[in-house]
Short mmCIF file of C-alpha atoms and ligand atoms in Angstrom, two decimals:
data_model
loop_
_atom_site.label_atom_id
_atom_site.label_comp_id
_atom_site.label_asym_id
_atom_site.label_seq_id
_atom_site.Cartn_x
_atom_site.Cartn_y
_atom_site.Cartn_z
CA MET O 1 27.65 -22.10 13.55
CA ASN O 2 25.31 -23.89 15.93
CA ASN O 3 23.52 -26.58 14.01
CA SER O 4 22.99 -29.05 16.83
CA LYS O 5 19.27 -29.41 16.02
CA ILE O 6 20.14 -30.04 12.39
CA LYS O 7 22.23 -33.00 13.45
CA GLN O 8 19.24 -34.44 15.29
CA ILE O 9 17.05 -34.18 12.22
CA ASN O 10 17.61 -36.88 9.69
CA ILE O 11 19.04 -35.04 6.69
CA ALA O 12 21.40 -36.22 3.98
CA SER O 13 25.13 -35.59 4.19
CA ALA O 14 24.95 -33.66 0.89
CA THR O 15 22.55 -31.23 2.58
CA LYS O 16 24.87 -30.83 5.57
CA GLU O 17 27.78 -30.18 3.18
CA PHE O 18 25.80 -27.59 1.26
CA LEU O 19 24.77 -25.79 4.44
CA ALA O 20 28.36 -25.73 5.70
CA GLN O 21 29.86 -24.29 2.50
CA PRO O 22 30.31 -20.51 2.04
CA HIS O 23 27.19 -18.82 0.60
CA LYS O 24 28.21 -15.84 -1.49
CA LEU O 25 26.80 -13.59 -4.19
CA LEU O 26 26.91 -14.79 -7.79
CA ILE O 27 28.12 -11.91 -9.96
CA ASP O 28 29.53 -12.36 -13.46
CA GLY O 29 29.89 -16.09 -13.01
CA VAL O 30 31.97 -15.79 -9.84
CA TRP O 31 31.01 -16.33 -6.19
CA VAL O 32 31.99 -13.19 -4.29
CA ASP O 33 31.43 -11.50 -0.94
CA GLY O 34 29.41 -8.30 -0.88
CA VAL O 35 31.36 -5.04 -1.16
CA GLU O 36 30.57 -4.26 2.47
CA GLY O 37 31.26 -7.84 3.58
CA LYS O 38 27.93 -8.19 5.38
CA THR O 39 26.23 -11.51 6.17
CA ILE O 40 22.89 -12.70 7.52
CA GLU O 41 21.98 -15.89 9.33
CA SER O 42 19.51 -18.25 7.77
CA ARG O 43 17.41 -20.07 10.36
CA ASP O 44 15.31 -23.21 10.34
CA PRO O 45 11.87 -21.82 11.24
CA ALA O 46 10.92 -25.11 12.92
CA THR O 47 13.73 -24.88 15.47
CA ASN O 48 14.95 -21.30 15.14
CA GLU O 49 18.46 -22.75 14.81
CA VAL O 50 20.98 -21.07 12.53
CA ILE O 51 21.53 -23.34 9.51
CA ALA O 52 23.81 -21.16 7.38
CA LYS O 53 25.59 -17.84 7.18
CA VAL O 54 24.89 -16.02 3.92
CA ALA O 55 26.66 -13.07 2.29
CA ILE O 56 24.39 -10.17 1.46
CA GLY O 57 24.92 -7.31 -0.93
CA GLY O 58 24.01 -3.66 -1.11
CA ARG O 59 23.54 -1.05 -3.79
CA GLN O 60 27.15 -1.27 -5.04
CA ASP O 61 26.76 -5.02 -5.54
CA ILE O 62 23.61 -4.42 -7.56
CA ASP O 63 25.54 -1.97 -9.73
CA LYS O 64 28.20 -4.65 -10.33
CA ALA O 65 25.57 -7.30 -11.05
CA VAL O 66 23.70 -5.06 -13.48
CA ILE O 67 26.93 -4.24 -15.35
CA ALA O 68 27.67 -7.98 -15.59
CA ALA O 69 24.14 -8.66 -16.81
CA ARG O 70 24.31 -5.82 -19.37
CA ASN O 71 27.69 -6.98 -20.70
CA ALA O 72 26.40 -10.54 -20.94
CA PHE O 73 23.26 -9.33 -22.71
CA GLU O 74 25.36 -7.56 -25.31
CA GLY O 75 27.94 -10.35 -25.51
CA PRO O 76 27.93 -13.86 -26.99
CA TRP O 77 24.69 -14.71 -25.14
CA SER O 78 22.79 -12.50 -27.60
CA LYS O 79 24.16 -14.58 -30.48
CA LEU O 80 22.83 -17.89 -29.14
CA THR O 81 19.96 -19.29 -31.15
CA HIS O 82 16.64 -20.13 -29.51
CA PHE O 83 17.63 -23.78 -29.78
CA GLU O 84 20.90 -23.23 -27.95
CA ARG O 85 19.13 -21.41 -25.11
CA ALA O 86 16.57 -24.23 -25.00
CA LYS O 87 19.39 -26.77 -24.69
CA LEU O 88 20.82 -24.89 -21.68
CA LEU O 89 17.42 -24.81 -20.00
CA SER O 90 16.95 -28.54 -20.62
CA ARG O 91 20.34 -29.18 -19.05
CA LEU O 92 19.30 -27.11 -16.05
CA ALA O 93 16.12 -29.20 -15.79
CA ARG O 94 18.15 -32.43 -15.69
CA LEU O 95 20.49 -30.98 -13.05
CA ILE O 96 17.51 -29.93 -10.93
CA GLU O 97 16.14 -33.46 -11.23
CA SER O 98 19.41 -35.03 -10.21
CA ASN O 99 19.59 -32.68 -7.20
CA THR O 100 15.96 -33.14 -6.16
CA ASP O 101 16.73 -34.54 -2.71
CA LEU O 102 19.18 -31.76 -1.92
CA LEU O 103 16.92 -28.97 -3.18
CA THR O 104 13.98 -30.49 -1.30
CA GLU O 105 15.82 -30.60 2.02
CA ILE O 106 17.23 -27.09 1.58
CA GLU O 107 13.75 -25.77 0.87
CA VAL O 108 12.31 -27.55 3.94
CA LEU O 109 15.06 -26.32 6.25
CA ASP O 110 15.12 -22.76 4.95
CA ASN O 111 11.36 -22.24 4.58
CA GLY O 112 9.73 -24.81 6.88
CA MET O 113 7.37 -26.30 4.30
CA PRO O 114 6.48 -30.00 4.57
CA THR O 115 8.76 -32.34 2.59
CA ASN O 116 6.05 -33.63 0.25
CA ILE O 117 5.22 -30.07 -0.82
CA ALA O 118 8.89 -29.16 -1.22
CA ARG O 119 9.47 -32.25 -3.36
CA LEU O 120 6.52 -31.35 -5.54
CA THR O 121 7.82 -27.81 -6.06
CA ILE O 122 11.23 -29.15 -7.09
CA HIS O 123 9.58 -31.52 -9.56
CA ASN O 124 7.64 -28.50 -10.86
CA ILE O 125 10.69 -26.31 -11.36
CA ALA O 126 12.38 -28.96 -13.50
CA GLU O 127 9.14 -29.08 -15.49
CA MET O 128 9.18 -25.26 -15.81
CA CYS O 129 12.69 -25.37 -17.30
CA ASP O 130 11.58 -28.01 -19.81
CA TYR O 131 8.41 -26.08 -20.62
CA TYR O 132 10.28 -22.83 -21.28
CA ALA O 133 13.00 -24.70 -23.20
CA ALA O 134 10.25 -25.85 -25.57
CA ALA O 135 8.63 -22.41 -25.60
CA ALA O 136 11.98 -20.78 -26.48
CA GLN O 137 12.04 -22.83 -29.67
CA ARG O 138 8.67 -21.43 -30.70
CA ILE O 139 9.46 -17.72 -30.28
CA GLU O 140 8.25 -16.41 -33.60
CA GLY O 141 7.17 -13.16 -35.18
CA THR O 142 4.49 -12.70 -37.82
CA THR O 143 4.20 -11.14 -41.26
CA THR O 144 1.51 -8.59 -41.95
CA THR O 145 0.37 -6.06 -44.55
CA PRO O 146 2.70 -3.07 -44.94
CA PRO O 147 1.23 0.43 -44.49
CA ARG O 148 -0.67 1.90 -47.47
CA HIS O 149 1.51 5.05 -47.71
CA ILE O 150 4.50 2.75 -48.35
CA THR O 151 2.82 0.33 -50.75
CA ASP O 152 1.44 3.25 -52.74
CA GLN O 153 5.04 4.11 -53.65
CA ALA O 154 6.81 0.76 -53.80
CA GLU O 155 6.74 -2.88 -52.91
CA ALA O 156 7.19 -3.59 -49.22
CA LEU O 157 7.26 -6.28 -46.58
CA THR O 158 6.23 -5.94 -42.92
CA TYR O 159 7.08 -8.48 -40.26
CA THR O 160 7.53 -8.58 -36.49
CA LEU O 161 10.44 -9.81 -34.39
CA ARG O 162 10.21 -10.97 -30.78
CA GLU O 163 13.24 -9.73 -28.88
CA PRO O 164 14.33 -10.07 -25.26
CA VAL O 165 13.37 -7.13 -23.08
CA GLY O 166 16.98 -6.87 -21.83
CA VAL O 167 18.30 -7.01 -18.27
CA ALA O 168 15.60 -8.35 -15.95
CA GLY O 169 15.49 -7.73 -12.19
CA LEU O 170 13.78 -10.61 -10.42
CA ILE O 171 12.57 -10.08 -6.85
CA VAL O 172 11.41 -13.20 -5.07
CA PRO O 173 9.43 -13.82 -1.83
CA TRP O 174 10.01 -16.51 0.80
CA ASN O 175 6.86 -18.59 0.69
CA VAL O 176 7.81 -20.91 -2.22
CA PRO O 177 11.34 -19.67 -2.89
CA ALA O 178 12.77 -22.12 -5.44
CA SER O 179 9.54 -22.25 -7.35
CA THR O 180 9.12 -18.47 -7.60
CA ALA O 181 12.77 -18.07 -8.56
CA VAL O 182 12.56 -20.52 -11.47
CA LEU O 183 9.17 -19.23 -12.53
CA LYS O 184 10.97 -15.99 -13.35
CA LEU O 185 14.42 -17.27 -14.31
CA ALA O 186 13.30 -19.92 -16.86
CA PRO O 187 11.14 -17.65 -19.07
CA ALA O 188 13.67 -14.81 -18.75
CA LEU O 189 16.43 -17.09 -20.10
CA ALA O 190 14.15 -18.61 -22.73
CA ALA O 191 13.44 -15.09 -24.01
CA GLY O 192 17.17 -14.28 -24.16
CA CYS O 193 17.24 -11.85 -21.23
CA THR O 194 20.01 -11.71 -18.66
CA LEU O 195 19.07 -11.26 -15.04
CA VAL O 196 19.82 -10.09 -11.52
CA MET O 197 17.84 -12.02 -8.94
CA LYS O 198 17.21 -11.08 -5.33
CA PRO O 199 15.89 -13.94 -3.19
CA SER O 200 14.06 -13.12 0.03
CA GLU O 201 16.28 -12.43 3.04
CA GLU O 202 14.16 -15.05 4.86
CA THR O 203 15.02 -17.85 2.41
CA PRO O 204 18.32 -17.10 0.69
CA LEU O 205 19.55 -20.66 0.10
CA SER O 206 17.75 -22.51 -2.69
CA ALA O 207 18.41 -19.69 -5.19
CA LEU O 208 22.16 -20.06 -4.52
CA LEU O 209 21.99 -23.76 -5.24
CA LEU O 210 20.05 -22.97 -8.42
CA GLY O 211 22.77 -20.46 -9.35
CA GLN O 212 25.37 -23.20 -8.94
CA LEU O 213 23.31 -25.48 -11.20
CA CYS O 214 23.01 -22.70 -13.82
CA LEU O 215 26.81 -22.51 -13.96
CA GLU O 216 27.07 -26.31 -14.16
CA ALA O 217 24.52 -26.29 -17.01
CA GLY O 218 26.86 -24.02 -18.97
CA ILE O 219 24.84 -20.81 -18.79
CA PRO O 220 27.51 -18.18 -19.54
CA ALA O 221 28.99 -15.89 -16.87
CA GLY O 222 26.95 -12.76 -16.20
CA VAL O 223 23.69 -14.14 -17.57
CA VAL O 224 22.44 -15.20 -14.12
CA ASN O 225 23.46 -13.00 -11.19
CA ILE O 226 22.14 -13.61 -7.68
CA VAL O 227 22.41 -11.02 -4.93
CA ASN O 228 20.93 -11.81 -1.53
CA GLY O 229 20.00 -8.91 0.70
CA PHE O 230 17.21 -6.84 2.16
CA GLY O 231 14.29 -5.44 0.21
CA SER O 232 14.71 -1.84 1.30
CA ASP O 233 18.28 -1.96 0.04
CA VAL O 234 19.02 -4.54 -2.66
CA GLY O 235 15.38 -4.89 -3.78
CA GLU O 236 14.86 -1.16 -4.07
CA ALA O 237 18.19 -0.77 -5.90
CA ILE O 238 17.02 -3.26 -8.54
CA ALA O 239 13.62 -1.61 -8.92
CA GLN O 240 15.22 1.85 -9.25
CA HIS O 241 18.18 0.92 -11.44
CA HIS O 242 18.24 2.82 -14.72
CA ASP O 243 19.98 -0.01 -16.57
CA VAL O 244 17.44 -2.65 -15.57
CA ASP O 245 14.85 -2.94 -18.35
CA LYS O 246 12.24 -4.93 -16.50
CA VAL O 247 11.40 -5.88 -12.96
CA SER O 248 9.38 -8.96 -12.15
CA PHE O 249 8.24 -8.89 -8.55
CA THR O 250 6.38 -11.38 -6.40
CA GLY O 251 5.45 -10.31 -2.90
CA SER O 252 2.99 -8.26 -0.93
CA THR O 253 0.67 -5.68 -2.45
CA GLN O 254 2.22 -3.08 -0.15
CA THR O 255 5.72 -3.71 -1.55
CA GLY O 256 4.27 -3.92 -5.07
CA ARG O 257 3.23 -0.27 -4.76
CA LYS O 258 6.79 0.67 -3.78
CA ILE O 259 8.16 -1.23 -6.79
CA ILE O 260 5.93 0.74 -9.14
CA CYS O 261 7.14 4.05 -7.67
CA ALA O 262 10.80 2.95 -7.76
CA ALA O 263 10.48 1.87 -11.40
CA THR O 264 9.33 5.24 -12.70
CA GLY O 265 12.88 6.65 -13.18
CA ASN O 266 13.53 4.75 -16.40
CA LEU O 267 9.93 3.52 -16.84
CA LYS O 268 11.09 -0.07 -16.78
CA LYS O 269 8.50 -2.73 -17.54
CA VAL O 270 6.88 -4.07 -14.37
CA SER O 271 5.22 -7.42 -13.65
CA LEU O 272 3.62 -7.87 -10.23
CA GLU O 273 2.36 -11.03 -8.53
CA LEU O 274 0.87 -9.81 -5.27
CA GLY O 275 -1.33 -10.77 -2.36
CA GLY O 276 -4.75 -12.38 -2.15
CA LYS O 277 -7.75 -13.10 0.04
CA SER O 278 -9.43 -15.67 -2.12
CA PRO O 279 -13.04 -16.83 -1.85
CA VAL O 280 -14.12 -20.46 -1.54
CA ILE O 281 -17.86 -20.83 -2.25
CA VAL O 282 -19.61 -24.01 -1.17
CA MET O 283 -23.07 -24.45 -2.68
CA PRO O 284 -25.81 -26.63 -1.12
CA ASP O 285 -25.27 -29.47 -3.61
CA ALA O 286 -21.50 -29.73 -3.05
CA ASP O 287 -19.92 -33.15 -2.51
CA LEU O 288 -19.20 -32.79 1.21
CA ASP O 289 -16.41 -35.36 1.33
CA LEU O 290 -14.56 -33.45 -1.38
CA ALA O 291 -15.39 -30.06 0.11
CA THR O 292 -14.19 -31.04 3.60
CA VAL O 293 -10.63 -31.61 2.49
CA GLY O 294 -10.91 -28.88 -0.15
CA VAL O 295 -11.95 -26.17 2.28
CA ALA O 296 -9.35 -27.13 4.89
CA MET O 297 -6.49 -27.35 2.41
CA ALA O 298 -7.55 -24.18 0.57
CA THR O 299 -6.68 -22.27 3.74
CA PHE O 300 -4.07 -24.42 5.47
CA PHE O 301 -1.85 -25.55 2.55
CA LEU O 302 1.66 -24.19 3.28
CA GLN O 303 0.39 -23.04 6.70
CA GLY O 304 -1.69 -20.44 4.87
CA GLN O 305 1.51 -18.80 3.59
CA ASN O 306 0.19 -19.13 0.10
CA CYS O 307 -0.88 -16.26 -2.14
CA MET O 308 -3.75 -18.38 -3.51
CA ALA O 309 -4.98 -19.35 -0.04
CA GLY O 310 -8.75 -19.58 0.13
CA THR O 311 -9.20 -17.72 3.38
CA ARG O 312 -12.73 -16.38 2.88
CA ILE O 313 -15.01 -19.40 3.01
CA PHE O 314 -18.67 -18.90 2.06
CA ILE O 315 -20.95 -21.83 2.92
CA HIS O 316 -24.66 -22.15 2.19
CA ASP O 317 -26.81 -22.28 5.32
CA SER O 318 -28.24 -25.70 4.50
CA ILE O 319 -24.84 -27.44 4.77
CA HIS O 320 -22.86 -24.97 6.89
CA ASP O 321 -23.00 -26.78 10.25
CA GLU O 322 -22.39 -30.27 8.93
CA LEU O 323 -19.54 -29.20 6.65
CA MET O 324 -17.86 -27.12 9.35
CA GLU O 325 -17.99 -30.02 11.85
CA ARG O 326 -16.25 -32.15 9.24
CA VAL O 327 -13.67 -29.44 8.41
CA LYS O 328 -12.94 -29.04 12.12
CA LEU O 329 -12.42 -32.79 12.57
CA PHE O 330 -10.10 -32.92 9.54
CA THR O 331 -8.18 -29.82 10.68
CA GLU O 332 -7.66 -31.07 14.22
CA GLN O 333 -6.12 -34.25 12.83
CA MET O 334 -3.54 -32.42 10.71
CA ILE O 335 -0.06 -33.21 11.98
CA ILE O 336 1.95 -30.15 12.97
CA GLY O 337 5.72 -30.49 13.05
CA HIS O 338 9.10 -30.20 11.39
CA GLY O 339 8.76 -30.32 7.62
CA ILE O 340 11.42 -33.02 7.39
CA ASN O 341 9.05 -35.46 9.10
CA PRO O 342 7.18 -37.08 6.18
CA ALA O 343 3.92 -37.15 8.18
CA THR O 344 3.91 -33.37 8.72
CA MET O 345 1.04 -31.47 7.13
CA ILE O 346 1.52 -28.13 8.91
CA GLY O 347 5.03 -26.75 9.26
CA PRO O 348 6.15 -23.59 11.05
CA LEU O 349 5.59 -20.04 9.89
CA ILE O 350 8.62 -18.42 8.35
CA SER O 351 9.69 -16.16 11.23
CA GLN O 352 8.95 -14.83 14.68
CA LYS O 353 7.70 -11.62 13.01
CA GLN O 354 5.18 -13.57 10.92
CA TRP O 355 4.18 -15.64 13.96
CA GLU O 356 3.47 -12.46 15.94
CA LYS O 357 1.49 -10.97 13.04
CA VAL O 358 -0.70 -14.06 12.79
CA GLN O 359 -1.22 -14.24 16.57
CA ARG O 360 -2.28 -10.60 16.47
CA TYR O 361 -4.88 -11.37 13.80
CA ILE O 362 -6.24 -14.24 15.92
CA GLU O 363 -6.71 -11.76 18.77
CA ILE O 364 -8.30 -9.27 16.36
CA GLY O 365 -10.73 -11.98 15.17
CA MET O 366 -11.83 -12.67 18.74
CA SER O 367 -12.18 -8.98 19.56
CA GLU O 368 -14.21 -8.42 16.38
CA GLY O 369 -16.77 -10.96 17.61
CA ALA O 370 -16.06 -13.89 15.27
CA THR O 371 -16.56 -17.32 16.84
CA LEU O 372 -13.30 -19.18 17.47
CA PHE O 373 -14.45 -22.55 16.14
CA SER O 374 -11.12 -24.40 16.16
CA GLY O 375 -7.47 -23.79 17.08
CA GLY O 376 -6.30 -20.36 18.12
CA GLN O 377 -4.28 -21.59 21.12
CA LYS O 378 -0.65 -20.47 21.31
CA LEU O 379 1.73 -23.38 20.78
CA GLU O 380 4.55 -23.48 23.30
CA GLY O 381 8.11 -24.50 22.48
CA GLU O 382 10.65 -23.74 19.82
CA GLY O 383 9.80 -22.88 16.23
CA HIS O 384 7.17 -20.56 14.81
CA PHE O 385 4.20 -22.91 14.87
CA VAL O 386 0.59 -21.75 14.75
CA GLN O 387 -2.44 -23.98 15.23
CA PRO O 388 -4.69 -24.05 12.17
CA THR O 389 -7.42 -21.68 13.31
CA ILE O 390 -11.03 -21.41 12.16
CA PHE O 391 -13.31 -18.45 12.77
CA THR O 392 -17.02 -18.88 11.99
CA ASP O 393 -19.81 -16.27 12.11
CA CYS O 394 -17.58 -13.84 10.29
CA THR O 395 -18.94 -10.72 8.61
CA PRO O 396 -17.61 -8.90 5.54
CA ASP O 397 -16.45 -5.84 7.46
CA MET O 398 -14.12 -7.71 9.84
CA ARG O 399 -10.39 -7.11 9.44
CA ILE O 400 -9.72 -10.87 9.53
CA VAL O 401 -11.97 -11.13 6.46
CA ARG O 402 -10.59 -8.14 4.59
CA GLU O 403 -6.83 -8.28 5.22
CA GLU O 404 -4.30 -10.85 3.99
CA ILE O 405 -3.06 -12.64 7.12
CA PHE O 406 -0.70 -15.05 5.34
CA GLY O 407 -1.04 -17.68 8.05
CA PRO O 408 -3.34 -20.61 8.92
CA VAL O 409 -6.46 -18.59 9.72
CA MET O 410 -9.77 -19.45 8.06
CA THR O 411 -12.73 -17.09 8.09
CA VAL O 412 -16.17 -18.57 7.43
CA GLN O 413 -19.32 -16.71 6.40
CA ARG O 414 -22.70 -18.34 5.83
CA PHE O 415 -25.17 -17.35 3.16
CA SER O 416 -28.78 -18.26 2.44
CA THR O 417 -29.39 -16.91 -1.06
CA LEU O 418 -29.22 -18.95 -4.27
CA ASP O 419 -28.96 -15.83 -6.41
CA LEU O 420 -25.59 -16.20 -8.17
CA ASP O 421 -25.14 -12.45 -8.66
CA GLU O 422 -25.54 -11.92 -4.94
CA ILE O 423 -23.12 -14.74 -4.10
CA ALA O 424 -20.57 -13.37 -6.56
CA ARG O 425 -20.92 -9.90 -5.02
CA MET O 426 -19.93 -11.36 -1.63
CA ALA O 427 -16.97 -13.17 -3.21
CA ASN O 428 -15.84 -10.06 -5.08
CA ASP O 429 -16.02 -7.82 -2.02
CA THR O 430 -12.21 -7.54 -1.73
CA ILE O 431 -9.38 -5.42 -3.11
CA TYR O 432 -7.73 -8.65 -4.32
CA GLY O 433 -8.49 -10.96 -7.23
CA LEU O 434 -5.92 -13.74 -7.39
CA SER O 435 -7.72 -17.04 -6.96
CA GLY O 436 -10.97 -18.65 -5.88
CA SER O 437 -13.03 -21.82 -6.02
CA VAL O 438 -16.60 -22.98 -6.40
CA TRP O 439 -17.86 -26.26 -4.94
CA THR O 440 -21.03 -27.69 -6.51
CA GLN O 441 -22.19 -30.72 -8.47
CA SER O 442 -24.14 -28.57 -10.91
CA LEU O 443 -22.22 -27.75 -14.07
CA SER O 444 -24.38 -24.75 -14.82
CA THR O 445 -24.04 -23.30 -11.31
CA ALA O 446 -20.29 -23.85 -11.44
CA HIS O 447 -19.70 -22.14 -14.76
CA SER O 448 -22.21 -19.35 -14.15
CA LEU O 449 -20.58 -18.51 -10.84
CA VAL O 450 -17.02 -18.76 -12.20
CA ALA O 451 -17.97 -16.27 -14.91
CA ARG O 452 -19.02 -13.78 -12.21
CA ILE O 453 -15.89 -14.04 -10.03
CA ARG O 454 -13.25 -11.35 -10.55
CA ALA O 455 -10.03 -13.35 -10.14
CA GLY O 456 -7.18 -14.58 -12.32
CA GLN O 457 -7.61 -18.24 -11.43
CA VAL O 458 -10.87 -19.89 -10.41
CA SER O 459 -11.23 -23.63 -9.81
CA ILE O 460 -14.28 -25.88 -9.68
CA ASN O 461 -14.35 -28.58 -6.98
CA CYS O 462 -10.65 -28.01 -6.30
CA HIS O 463 -8.59 -24.99 -5.24
CA GLY O 464 -5.34 -23.39 -6.37
CA ALA O 465 -5.05 -25.45 -9.55
CA VAL O 466 -1.77 -23.91 -10.62
CA GLY O 467 0.32 -25.50 -13.38
CA THR O 468 3.39 -24.72 -15.49
CA ASN O 469 1.33 -24.24 -18.66
CA ILE O 470 -1.59 -22.39 -17.04
CA PRO O 471 -1.46 -18.58 -16.90
CA PHE O 472 -1.55 -17.23 -13.35
CA GLY O 473 -1.91 -13.70 -12.03
CA GLY O 474 -4.20 -11.25 -10.39
CA TYR O 475 -7.16 -9.01 -11.03
CA GLY O 476 -7.45 -5.89 -8.89
CA GLN O 477 -4.67 -5.33 -6.38
CA SER O 478 -3.36 -8.87 -6.78
CA GLY O 479 -1.04 -7.83 -9.55
CA TRP O 480 -0.13 -6.83 -13.08
CA GLY O 481 0.42 -9.41 -15.80
CA ARG O 482 0.64 -13.18 -15.79
CA GLU O 483 3.27 -15.81 -15.03
CA PHE O 484 3.32 -19.46 -16.14
CA GLY O 485 2.42 -20.57 -19.66
CA GLN O 486 3.05 -18.59 -22.82
CA GLU O 487 2.07 -15.33 -21.12
CA GLY O 488 4.88 -15.93 -18.62
CA LEU O 489 7.33 -15.89 -21.56
CA ASP O 490 5.69 -12.93 -23.31
CA ALA O 491 6.42 -10.87 -20.20
CA TYR O 492 10.15 -11.02 -21.09
CA LEU O 493 9.74 -10.23 -24.81
CA GLU O 494 9.38 -7.02 -26.78
CA THR O 495 7.80 -6.91 -30.24
CA LYS O 496 9.59 -5.03 -32.98
CA ALA O 497 7.69 -4.21 -36.18
CA VAL O 498 9.88 -4.00 -39.31
CA THR O 499 8.87 -2.63 -42.71
CA ALA O 500 11.19 -2.98 -45.69
CA GLN O 501 10.51 -0.97 -48.85
CA PHE O 502 12.06 -2.25 -52.08
P1 NAD M 1 7.39 -8.85 0.62
O1 NAD M 1 6.68 -7.90 -0.26
O2 NAD M 1 7.67 -8.43 2.00
O3 NAD M 1 8.80 -9.25 0.00
C1 NAD M 1 8.93 -9.83 -1.27
C2 NAD M 1 10.31 -9.55 -1.80
O4 NAD M 1 10.43 -8.15 -2.00
C3 NAD M 1 11.43 -9.93 -0.84
O5 NAD M 1 12.53 -10.40 -1.57
C4 NAD M 1 11.77 -8.61 -0.17
O6 NAD M 1 13.08 -8.54 0.32
C5 NAD M 1 11.56 -7.64 -1.32
N1 NAD M 1 11.29 -6.25 -0.92
C6 NAD M 1 10.79 -5.81 0.25
N2 NAD M 1 10.71 -4.45 0.23
C7 NAD M 1 11.16 -4.06 -0.99
C8 NAD M 1 11.30 -2.78 -1.62
N3 NAD M 1 10.98 -1.65 -1.01
N4 NAD M 1 11.77 -2.75 -2.88
C9 NAD M 1 12.09 -3.88 -3.52
N5 NAD M 1 11.99 -5.11 -2.98
C10 NAD M 1 11.53 -5.20 -1.72
O7 NAD M 1 6.57 -10.20 0.57
P2 NAD M 1 6.88 -11.54 1.36
O8 NAD M 1 6.49 -11.33 2.77
O9 NAD M 1 8.24 -12.02 1.03
O10 NAD M 1 5.85 -12.54 0.65
C11 NAD M 1 4.54 -12.65 1.03
C12 NAD M 1 3.65 -11.90 0.06
O11 NAD M 1 3.88 -12.33 -1.27
C13 NAD M 1 2.17 -12.15 0.32
O12 NAD M 1 1.46 -10.95 0.20
C14 NAD M 1 1.79 -13.10 -0.81
O13 NAD M 1 0.43 -13.09 -1.14
C15 NAD M 1 2.65 -12.62 -1.92
N6 NAD M 1 2.85 -13.66 -2.92
C16 NAD M 1 2.22 -13.53 -4.12
C17 NAD M 1 2.36 -14.52 -5.08
C18 NAD M 1 1.67 -14.41 -6.41
O14 NAD M 1 2.03 -15.17 -7.31
N7 NAD M 1 0.70 -13.53 -6.57
C19 NAD M 1 3.16 -15.64 -4.82
C20 NAD M 1 3.79 -15.74 -3.59
C21 NAD M 1 3.64 -14.73 -2.65
#
């Protein structure tokens, strides 16, 4: 393994040791190679250097993992009380906390995100485990009135039970890998499910470390199974598998459609967290200092590789030019570099493929007649870096405005109306409906506009206000269902209604 660049970057010896160890599949509590013995290379997107060799599975490995998960579901795991499952999740939270530095560095090296963001996501995943540990203790049914045709004959009692949905297949993307993994794993375990997780082939590492921590926390063998591999193979096998009761998928809208089709065989339950093209609306009375940073970070946070990214910016005519000059100044001062460098604000894109896709969209923007206001120049050298790029004078029909680019490309449209219905129509002119934000100092404008926006999460004077306890998910083609909060747990529970006649 060539990790010469890794040696030059200042990373902890624990990280080097983790990278050097074998990276296998976790099936039935044991680390194993895939049946076909295949591996992939995991690369640091900032240097393109290989950082680890990782075993990948195929369909036969998914069969083995599902059998392990089914046996575990029907075994002693099903006898654990809510409180015992909560205790395991709390232990996992403490282990995540004590491994924060390691998880942070793995996430930075595997994904490219800046260290401060990676650290925050690791803090958040410990919080998620604690949150769902507490939520597990409150899983409760209700009592209700028995049906009349029963009570006409005899006394009766009707109540509901909340039961785990069964074996859950969890399919995870690469853009915030540890966070998305735990966002599925923690509520699934809290509910009493067992699981087979497939991390993204682009970022296979942090899930393996989490798997190790699950074992250390005492989560029984077979409850958590992790199979790295490709989507068209391992991912599809999970979505199709007749003994998987539920699939929870986060990824592109295009793949989401394939998941739905693959899941029809046994009509498994499906949760989808998909793409976005979120609006950011800046009204004439917005606080421009706040909006400057807000607009820039709405698009450029995580290099734009963020499902909530606010990539359609709408600015009122009266402030457009001044605000955009400020956004440009702020953007051009953002430090681009290796995520390990604490000063870095913009890391690399995940892969050469993603880099090429984003460069293509920059060319499309220019050919469509948008004004290249900032960035857009190809960055030479190693790593998949893209300059934060701003297009102004955009129109609603442009591809750069309509399609999810998933890179640091901002599109700006100006508007002159103050009619909130008209403004909302512009914002809602998209197939997506994941996120959005409104920037104004008027409470009534803010709330009136928020009420008109068709999206699962809308923020006022901030953007992407995601939190462990706050439900998150999409309207339109941004998804089915919600993650985070109580709704994130409900997604792994069935309700059984019981009537007893006596
Ligand atoms: P992707 O759809 O290419 O892949 C996501 C996962 O699905 C990966 O693990 C991949 O291997 C797997 N996969 C691919 N093809 C599959 C198939 N046919 N069957 C089963 N699994 C398959 O997405 P990506 O490029 O990894 O992630 C970027 C996308 O994810 C963006 O569209 C982004 O908006 C979206 N995303 C959404 C959210 C959200 O919460 N709504 C969060 C993060 C990312």
